[in-house]
C-alpha positions as a Markdown table, in Angstrom:
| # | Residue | x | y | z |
|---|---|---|---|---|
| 1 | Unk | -1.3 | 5.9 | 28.4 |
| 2 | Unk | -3.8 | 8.1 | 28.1 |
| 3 | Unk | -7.6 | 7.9 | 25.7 |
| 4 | Unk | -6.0 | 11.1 | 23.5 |
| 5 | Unk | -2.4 | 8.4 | 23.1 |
| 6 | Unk | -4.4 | 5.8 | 22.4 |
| 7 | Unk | -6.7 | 7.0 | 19.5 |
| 8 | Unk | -3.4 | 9.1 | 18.3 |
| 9 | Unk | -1.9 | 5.5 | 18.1 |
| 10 | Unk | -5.1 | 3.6 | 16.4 |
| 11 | Unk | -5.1 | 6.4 | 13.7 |
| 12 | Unk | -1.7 | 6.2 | 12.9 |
| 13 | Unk | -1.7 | 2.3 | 12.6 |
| 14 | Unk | -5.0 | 2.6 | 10.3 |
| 15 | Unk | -3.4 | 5.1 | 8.0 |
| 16 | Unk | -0.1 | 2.7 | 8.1 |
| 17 | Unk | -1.8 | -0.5 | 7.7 |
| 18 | Unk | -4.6 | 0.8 | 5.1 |
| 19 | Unk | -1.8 | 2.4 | 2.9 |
| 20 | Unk | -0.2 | -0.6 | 2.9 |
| 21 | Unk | -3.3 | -3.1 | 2.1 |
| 22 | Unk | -4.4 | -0.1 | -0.7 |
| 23 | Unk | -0.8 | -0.4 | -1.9 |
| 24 | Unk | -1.2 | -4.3 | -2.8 |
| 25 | Unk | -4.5 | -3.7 | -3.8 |
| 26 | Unk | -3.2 | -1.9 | -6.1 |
| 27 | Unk | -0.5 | -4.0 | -6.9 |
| 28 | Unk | -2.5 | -7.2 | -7.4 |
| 29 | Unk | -5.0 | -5.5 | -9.0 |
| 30 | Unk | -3.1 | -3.8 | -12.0 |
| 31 | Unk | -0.4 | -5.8 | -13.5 |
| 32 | Unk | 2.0 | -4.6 | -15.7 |
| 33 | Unk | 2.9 | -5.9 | -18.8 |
| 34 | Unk | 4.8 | -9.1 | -19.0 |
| 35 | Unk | 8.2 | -8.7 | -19.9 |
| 36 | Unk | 8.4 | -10.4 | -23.1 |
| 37 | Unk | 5.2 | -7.7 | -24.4 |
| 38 | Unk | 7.7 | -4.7 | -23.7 |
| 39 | Unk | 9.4 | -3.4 | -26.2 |
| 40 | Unk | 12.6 | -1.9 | -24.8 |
| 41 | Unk | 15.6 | -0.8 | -26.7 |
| 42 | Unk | 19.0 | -1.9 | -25.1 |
């Protein structure tokens, strides 16, 4: 492989992985509200 595959590759796997650490960052971090505090008509 060549350097220019290799740092194609490391950025793509940074933007994969970071996505995916902000996403349960964001996911831990904000909680919804619980189910019994909803107030849903069905």
């Amino acid at each position: 492989m060549t350097a220019g595959a290799i740092a194609m590759m490391v950025v793509a796997m940074v933007v994969l992985w970071g996505g995916l650490a902000a996403a349960i960052v964001n996911i831990v971090r904000f909680k919804g509200p619980e189910p019994g505090e909803s107030m849903r008509d069905l």
